[in-house]
Tab-separated table of C-alpha atoms (C1' of nucleotides) in Angstrom:
chain	number	residue	atom	x	y	z
N	1	UNK	CA	11.483	-21.639	53.538
N	2	UNK	CA	9.137	-20.132	50.935
N	3	UNK	CA	6.652	-22.910	51.488
N	4	UNK	CA	6.707	-22.310	55.218
N	5	UNK	CA	6.195	-18.577	54.806
N	6	UNK	CA	3.268	-19.204	52.477
N	7	UNK	CA	1.725	-21.381	55.180
N	8	UNK	CA	2.211	-18.786	57.913
N	9	UNK	CA	0.870	-15.981	55.771
N	10	UNK	CA	-2.113	-17.995	54.631
N	11	UNK	CA	-2.953	-18.713	58.255
N	12	UNK	CA	-2.332	-15.167	59.452
N	13	UNK	CA	-5.594	-13.809	58.081
N	14	UNK	CA	-8.691	-13.945	60.209
N	15	UNK	CA	-11.045	-15.076	57.456
N	16	UNK	CA	-8.751	-17.863	56.324
N	17	UNK	CA	-8.070	-19.049	59.862
N	18	UNK	CA	-11.832	-19.223	60.466
N	19	UNK	CA	-12.288	-21.268	57.306
N	20	UNK	CA	-9.646	-23.762	58.369
N	21	UNK	CA	-11.368	-24.281	61.686
N	22	UNK	CA	-14.759	-24.603	60.007
N	23	UNK	CA	-13.322	-27.262	57.711
N	24	UNK	CA	-12.247	-29.322	60.678
N	25	UNK	CA	-15.748	-30.717	60.923
N	26	UNK	CA	-15.935	-31.632	57.248
N	27	UNK	CA	-15.833	-30.235	53.765
N	28	UNK	CA	-17.678	-27.119	52.648
N	29	UNK	CA	-18.437	-25.688	49.231
N	30	UNK	CA	-17.517	-22.153	48.312
N	31	UNK	CA	-21.028	-20.785	48.663
N	32	UNK	CA	-21.153	-22.099	52.209
N	33	UNK	CA	-17.905	-20.351	53.013
N	34	UNK	CA	-19.262	-17.170	51.411
N	35	UNK	CA	-22.220	-17.267	53.796
N	36	UNK	CA	-19.996	-18.083	56.744
N	37	UNK	CA	-17.609	-15.188	56.183
N	38	UNK	CA	-20.196	-12.765	54.804
N	39	UNK	CA	-17.775	-11.578	52.155
N	40	UNK	CA	-18.149	-11.240	48.409
N	41	UNK	CA	-17.789	-14.361	46.237
N	42	UNK	CA	-14.711	-12.983	44.531
N	43	UNK	CA	-12.996	-12.303	47.830
N	44	UNK	CA	-13.770	-15.729	49.218
N	45	UNK	CA	-12.672	-17.411	46.014
N	46	UNK	CA	-9.354	-15.631	46.376
N	47	UNK	CA	-9.006	-16.676	50.025
N	48	UNK	CA	-9.605	-20.303	49.132
N	49	UNK	CA	-7.104	-20.078	46.302
N	50	UNK	CA	-4.485	-18.832	48.769
N	51	UNK	CA	-5.235	-21.680	51.174
N	52	UNK	CA	-4.989	-24.136	48.304
N	53	UNK	CA	-1.737	-22.689	46.978
N	54	UNK	CA	-0.250	-22.991	50.450
N	55	UNK	CA	-1.314	-26.636	50.476
N	56	UNK	CA	-3.655	-26.281	53.433
N	57	UNK	CA	-6.828	-27.344	51.648
N	58	UNK	CA	-7.696	-29.767	48.902
N	59	UNK	CA	-10.423	-29.153	46.343
N	60	UNK	CA	-12.858	-31.130	44.296
N	61	UNK	CA	-15.474	-30.017	41.863
N	62	UNK	CA	-18.890	-31.617	41.823
N	63	UNK	CA	-21.446	-30.209	39.473
N	64	UNK	CA	-21.652	-26.484	39.977
N	65	UNK	CA	-20.020	-26.673	43.347
N	66	UNK	CA	-16.438	-26.467	44.443
N	67	UNK	CA	-15.803	-28.335	47.675
N	68	UNK	CA	-12.896	-27.743	50.016
N	69	UNK	CA	-11.480	-29.894	52.776
N	70	UNK	CA	-8.442	-29.774	55.014
N	71	UNK	CA	-5.350	-31.375	53.550
N	72	UNK	CA	-4.592	-34.545	55.470
N	73	UNK	CA	-3.316	-37.816	54.106
N	74	UNK	CA	-0.810	-37.151	51.372
N	75	UNK	CA	0.041	-33.682	52.634
N	76	UNK	CA	3.652	-32.920	53.481
N	77	UNK	CA	4.803	-33.040	57.108
N	78	UNK	CA	5.268	-29.270	57.085
N	79	UNK	CA	1.684	-28.765	55.955
N	80	UNK	CA	0.324	-31.163	58.544
N	81	UNK	CA	2.252	-29.407	61.291
N	82	UNK	CA	0.707	-26.114	60.204
N	83	UNK	CA	-2.811	-27.515	60.258
N	84	UNK	CA	-2.298	-29.104	63.648
N	85	UNK	CA	-0.933	-25.840	64.965
N	86	UNK	CA	-3.869	-23.706	63.875
N	87	UNK	CA	-6.457	-26.246	65.008
N	88	UNK	CA	-4.828	-26.663	68.395
N	89	UNK	CA	-4.273	-22.952	68.940
N	90	UNK	CA	-7.757	-21.782	68.024
N	91	UNK	CA	-9.885	-24.620	69.319
N	92	UNK	CA	-12.258	-23.176	71.876
N	93	UNK	CA	-11.925	-19.561	70.673
N	94	UNK	CA	-15.239	-17.822	70.938
N	95	UNK	CA	-15.294	-16.608	67.306
N	96	UNK	CA	-14.611	-20.165	66.152
N	97	UNK	CA	-17.277	-21.900	68.203
N	98	UNK	CA	-19.758	-19.293	66.975
N	99	UNK	CA	-18.845	-20.194	63.384
N	100	UNK	CA	-19.235	-23.879	64.076
N	101	UNK	CA	-22.680	-23.240	65.530
N	102	UNK	CA	-23.803	-21.059	62.640
N	103	UNK	CA	-22.644	-23.516	60.034
N	104	UNK	CA	-24.242	-26.541	61.673
N	105	UNK	CA	-27.506	-26.240	59.750
N	106	UNK	CA	-25.876	-26.599	56.332
N	107	UNK	CA	-23.411	-29.367	57.064
N	108	UNK	CA	-23.709	-32.108	54.494
N	109	UNK	CA	-26.897	-30.729	53.018
N	110	UNK	CA	-27.422	-30.253	49.310
N	111	UNK	CA	-26.417	-26.673	48.527
N	112	UNK	CA	-29.834	-26.086	46.979
N	113	UNK	CA	-31.481	-26.426	50.348
N	114	UNK	CA	-29.530	-24.134	52.591
N	115	UNK	CA	-30.015	-20.768	50.917
N	116	UNK	CA	-32.556	-19.646	53.523
N	117	UNK	CA	-30.940	-21.462	56.399
N	118	UNK	CA	-28.429	-18.826	57.423
N	119	UNK	CA	-30.870	-15.956	57.438
N	120	UNK	CA	-32.598	-17.458	60.464
N	121	UNK	CA	-29.580	-17.414	62.772
K	1	UNK	CA	-8.052	-14.664	67.924
K	2	UNK	CA	-6.139	-11.394	67.621
K	3	UNK	CA	-3.277	-12.824	69.625
K	4	UNK	CA	-3.119	-15.839	67.352
K	5	UNK	CA	-3.125	-13.707	64.214
K	6	UNK	CA	-0.334	-11.570	65.636
K	7	UNK	CA	1.679	-14.754	66.165
K	8	UNK	CA	1.085	-16.028	62.640
K	9	UNK	CA	1.887	-12.686	61.045
K	10	UNK	CA	5.005	-12.228	63.132
K	11	UNK	CA	6.206	-15.637	62.009
K	12	UNK	CA	5.236	-15.161	58.375
K	13	UNK	CA	8.179	-12.922	57.554
K	14	UNK	CA	11.448	-14.451	56.444
K	15	UNK	CA	13.691	-12.219	58.555
K	16	UNK	CA	11.674	-12.790	61.714
K	17	UNK	CA	11.453	-16.534	61.169
K	18	UNK	CA	15.228	-16.648	60.757
K	19	UNK	CA	15.692	-14.743	64.005
K	20	UNK	CA	13.477	-17.150	65.904
K	21	UNK	CA	15.525	-20.081	64.688
K	22	UNK	CA	18.785	-18.299	65.495
K	23	UNK	CA	17.515	-17.667	69.026
K	24	UNK	CA	16.968	-21.368	69.529
K	25	UNK	CA	20.636	-21.734	70.375
K	26	UNK	CA	20.642	-18.894	72.902
K	27	UNK	CA	20.058	-15.200	73.287
K	28	UNK	CA	21.395	-12.540	70.944
K	29	UNK	CA	21.645	-8.788	71.230
K	30	UNK	CA	20.206	-6.492	68.599
K	31	UNK	CA	23.525	-5.698	66.979
K	32	UNK	CA	24.134	-9.424	66.466
K	33	UNK	CA	20.782	-9.754	64.783
K	34	UNK	CA	21.564	-6.730	62.607
K	35	UNK	CA	24.703	-8.492	61.376
K	36	UNK	CA	22.871	-11.753	60.911
K	37	UNK	CA	20.096	-10.281	58.771
K	38	UNK	CA	22.235	-7.609	57.091
K	39	UNK	CA	19.458	-5.056	57.439
K	40	UNK	CA	19.467	-1.546	58.855
K	41	UNK	CA	19.298	-1.105	62.652
K	42	UNK	CA	15.927	0.612	62.429
K	43	UNK	CA	14.439	-2.247	60.432
K	44	UNK	CA	15.770	-4.899	62.770
K	45	UNK	CA	14.629	-2.974	65.835
K	46	UNK	CA	11.138	-2.940	64.331
K	47	UNK	CA	11.259	-6.677	63.585
K	48	UNK	CA	12.236	-7.446	67.168
K	49	UNK	CA	9.501	-5.187	68.468
K	50	UNK	CA	6.966	-7.146	66.416
K	51	UNK	CA	8.283	-10.456	67.753
K	52	UNK	CA	8.114	-9.066	71.271
K	53	UNK	CA	4.591	-7.669	70.864
K	54	UNK	CA	3.463	-11.068	69.626
K	55	UNK	CA	4.978	-12.609	72.751
K	56	UNK	CA	7.484	-14.735	70.872
K	57	UNK	CA	10.612	-13.227	72.402
K	58	UNK	CA	11.544	-11.792	75.760
K	59	UNK	CA	13.941	-8.892	76.224
K	60	UNK	CA	16.436	-7.689	78.710
K	61	UNK	CA	18.655	-4.677	78.669
K	62	UNK	CA	22.247	-4.887	79.841
K	63	UNK	CA	24.411	-1.846	79.490
K	64	UNK	CA	24.154	-0.569	75.950
K	65	UNK	CA	22.856	-3.853	74.676
K	66	UNK	CA	19.374	-5.199	74.279
K	67	UNK	CA	19.275	-8.981	74.462
K	68	UNK	CA	16.516	-11.152	73.067
K	69	UNK	CA	15.637	-14.756	73.778
K	70	UNK	CA	12.792	-17.083	72.847
K	71	UNK	CA	9.824	-16.933	75.189
K	72	UNK	CA	9.671	-20.167	77.137
K	73	UNK	CA	8.726	-20.617	80.764
K	74	UNK	CA	5.921	-18.258	81.639
K	75	UNK	CA	4.735	-17.896	78.064
K	76	UNK	CA	1.130	-18.764	77.277
K	77	UNK	CA	0.295	-22.166	75.774
K	78	UNK	CA	-0.651	-20.477	72.496
K	79	UNK	CA	2.728	-18.789	72.316
K	80	UNK	CA	4.600	-21.976	73.110
K	81	UNK	CA	2.692	-23.840	70.420
K	82	UNK	CA	3.699	-21.189	67.911
K	83	UNK	CA	7.354	-21.408	68.849
K	84	UNK	CA	7.331	-25.185	68.704
K	85	UNK	CA	5.662	-25.031	65.318
K	86	UNK	CA	8.202	-22.727	63.719
K	87	UNK	CA	11.179	-24.549	65.228
K	88	UNK	CA	9.892	-27.923	64.137
K	89	UNK	CA	8.907	-26.782	60.649
K	90	UNK	CA	12.127	-24.981	59.790
K	91	UNK	CA	14.717	-27.121	61.503
K	92	UNK	CA	17.075	-28.409	58.868
K	93	UNK	CA	16.180	-25.754	56.284
K	94	UNK	CA	19.266	-24.740	54.380
K	95	UNK	CA	18.866	-21.000	55.016
K	96	UNK	CA	18.572	-21.706	58.729
K	97	UNK	CA	21.593	-23.938	59.098
K	98	UNK	CA	23.603	-21.347	57.192
K	99	UNK	CA	22.537	-18.708	59.727
K	100	UNK	CA	23.453	-20.949	62.627
K	101	UNK	CA	26.888	-21.486	61.131
K	102	UNK	CA	27.498	-17.793	60.470
K	103	UNK	CA	26.451	-16.766	63.940
K	104	UNK	CA	28.549	-19.365	65.729
K	105	UNK	CA	31.566	-17.105	66.119
K	106	UNK	CA	29.734	-14.462	68.148
K	107	UNK	CA	27.694	-16.694	70.418
K	108	UNK	CA	28.148	-15.632	74.014
K	109	UNK	CA	30.998	-13.303	73.259
K	110	UNK	CA	31.132	-9.735	74.538
K	111	UNK	CA	29.602	-7.555	71.823
K	112	UNK	CA	32.774	-5.447	71.751
K	113	UNK	CA	34.726	-8.360	70.377
K	114	UNK	CA	32.668	-9.575	67.479
K	115	UNK	CA	32.556	-6.495	65.267
K	116	UNK	CA	35.113	-7.906	62.853
K	117	UNK	CA	34.042	-11.509	63.219
K	118	UNK	CA	31.287	-11.522	60.605
K	119	UNK	CA	33.319	-9.874	57.895
K	120	UNK	CA	35.484	-12.971	57.682
K	121	UNK	CA	32.717	-15.417	56.745
M	1	DC	C1'	31.808	17.069	79.515
M	2	DC	C1'	32.629	14.899	75.094
M	3	DT	C1'	32.654	11.072	72.058
M	4	DA	C1'	31.443	6.604	70.386
M	5	DT	C1'	28.339	2.867	70.175
M	6	DA	C1'	23.651	0.760	70.673
M	7	DA	C1'	19.165	1.207	70.051
M	8	DT	C1'	14.670	3.581	69.100
M	9	DT	C1'	11.471	6.622	66.752
M	10	DC	C1'	9.807	9.066	62.817
M	11	DG	C1'	8.620	10.110	58.094
M	12	DC	C1'	8.842	8.569	53.606
M	13	DC	C1'	8.292	5.300	49.765
M	14	DA	C1'	7.628	0.916	47.200
M	15	DA	C1'	5.481	-3.378	47.315
M	16	DC	C1'	1.960	-6.244	48.814
M	17	DT	C1'	-2.901	-7.467	50.486
M	18	DA	C1'	-7.874	-7.498	51.191
M	19	DT	C1'	-11.753	-5.939	49.449
M	20	DC	C1'	-15.213	-4.918	45.997
M	21	DG	C1'	-17.996	-4.922	41.626
M	22	DA	C1'	-18.202	-5.993	36.825
M	23	DA	C1'	-17.521	-9.174	33.429
M	24	DG	C1'	-16.674	-13.813	32.081
M	25	DT	C1'	-16.908	-19.161	32.369
M	26	DA	C1'	-19.149	-23.500	33.718
M	27	DT	C1'	-22.840	-26.389	34.823
M	28	DA	C1'	-27.716	-27.829	35.695
M	29	DG	C1'	-32.402	-27.538	34.921
M	30	DT	C1'	-36.311	-25.945	31.960
W	1	DA	C1'	-31.543	-22.489	23.347
W	2	DC	C1'	-32.359	-19.954	27.561
W	3	DT	C1'	-31.969	-19.024	32.412
W	4	DA	C1'	-30.227	-19.358	36.898
W	5	DT	C1'	-26.678	-20.471	39.986
W	6	DA	C1'	-21.788	-21.234	41.260
W	7	DC	C1'	-17.584	-19.806	40.685
W	8	DT	C1'	-13.411	-17.278	38.664
W	9	DT	C1'	-10.815	-13.458	36.795
W	10	DC	C1'	-9.707	-8.689	36.350
W	11	DG	C1'	-9.029	-3.854	37.529
W	12	DA	C1'	-9.477	-0.339	40.925
W	13	DT	C1'	-8.788	1.218	45.582
W	14	DA	C1'	-7.773	1.613	50.445
W	15	DG	C1'	-4.965	-0.108	53.933
W	16	DT	C1'	-0.911	-2.605	55.610
W	17	DT	C1'	3.936	-3.921	55.568
W	18	DG	C1'	8.967	-3.840	55.046
W	19	DG	C1'	12.579	-1.221	53.936
W	20	DC	C1'	15.617	2.967	54.488
W	21	DG	C1'	17.935	7.226	56.388
W	22	DA	C1'	17.825	11.081	59.627
W	23	DA	C1'	17.173	12.541	64.070
W	24	DT	C1'	16.889	11.256	68.910
W	25	DT	C1'	17.799	8.820	73.293
W	26	DA	C1'	20.668	5.913	76.359
W	27	DT	C1'	24.792	4.188	78.073
W	28	DA	C1'	29.872	3.505	78.599
W	29	DG	C1'	34.327	5.174	78.593
W	30	DG	C1'	37.883	8.578	77.941
DNA sequence: CCTATAATTCGCCAACTATCGAAGTATAGT
DNA sequence: ACTATACTTCGATAGTTGGCGAATTATAGG
C-alpha cells in the first residue's frame, strides 16, 4: 500500500508528470530537465529523487551528468502499471506535446552543446 | 492536465484509495464509509467530496443517506483509466482484503440495521 | 412540532510539500 | 592546482493537506 501511495503522490505533481512524459522519448540528464521545467536545480534534483524513490525512474551517472530514464524491464508490475497509466492518460495533452517539441533540439546531444539551444524557442 | 492531477492526488491518499477499493463490490453510504475508515464524519465527507470532484465516484441521495459508487458508464476515458489503475494495483493488498471482509456484513443492508454490526469484528 | 440520525460546512491546527538560495561535493578540462 | 560545470544537501518559507470538533442543514419518524 505504501509503495502504491508513493507512486500516486509522485505522479500527482505537474512537474513530475511532465518529466515522466518527456522521458518517454528517451533519457534526459538533470540539466535538461532543469531547462525543461524552468525550475531551480535544487528543486529539480528533489523532484527526480522523489520519482526515483517511487521506482518510476532509473538513474545512471556519466561524467558530470546524471541521466534519468523511465523504469521498464526489471521494474515491479505495480510500477509498470503506474507508468502505463500516466503515459496513456496524458498522451496528447497540450502541455505535454509542447514539452516534447521544446526538448527535441537537445535529445541525445552532448550536454555541452545545448546550453544555448533552449533560449531560441 | 489539471483533471489528471486531481485524479492522481485523489488516489494518493490511503483513506481514499481504500474507499475506492471498497466501492468495487458495490455502493456504500457515507455512514458505512465512516465506520470503515474509523474517521470523523466531517473528514470522511471531505474525502468523498474530493473523490467526487475528481470524477472517481458518483453520488445519489436517498432519504437521509448519501450513497457513493465508482464512476463507470458515462465517465471519461481518463477517469476510467484511473479507476482501472487503482483497482488493478491494489487488488490483493492485505489492507484492502481486510476492509472487504470487515464491510461484508453491511453490504446492501438498510443503514438502520448495521449500527451494531461493525462493533463485533 | 420535536427529536434523532445523516451529512455538510467552517475554523482551527499539525504535518507535509514545493520552492528557493546558499553552501557543499564531484568531475572534467586547463 | 585552479576553474567551471553539474549536481546534491540543507534551512527557511509559503502554501497545501488531513484531521478534528462545533455549528448547521436535511430528512424521517414519533
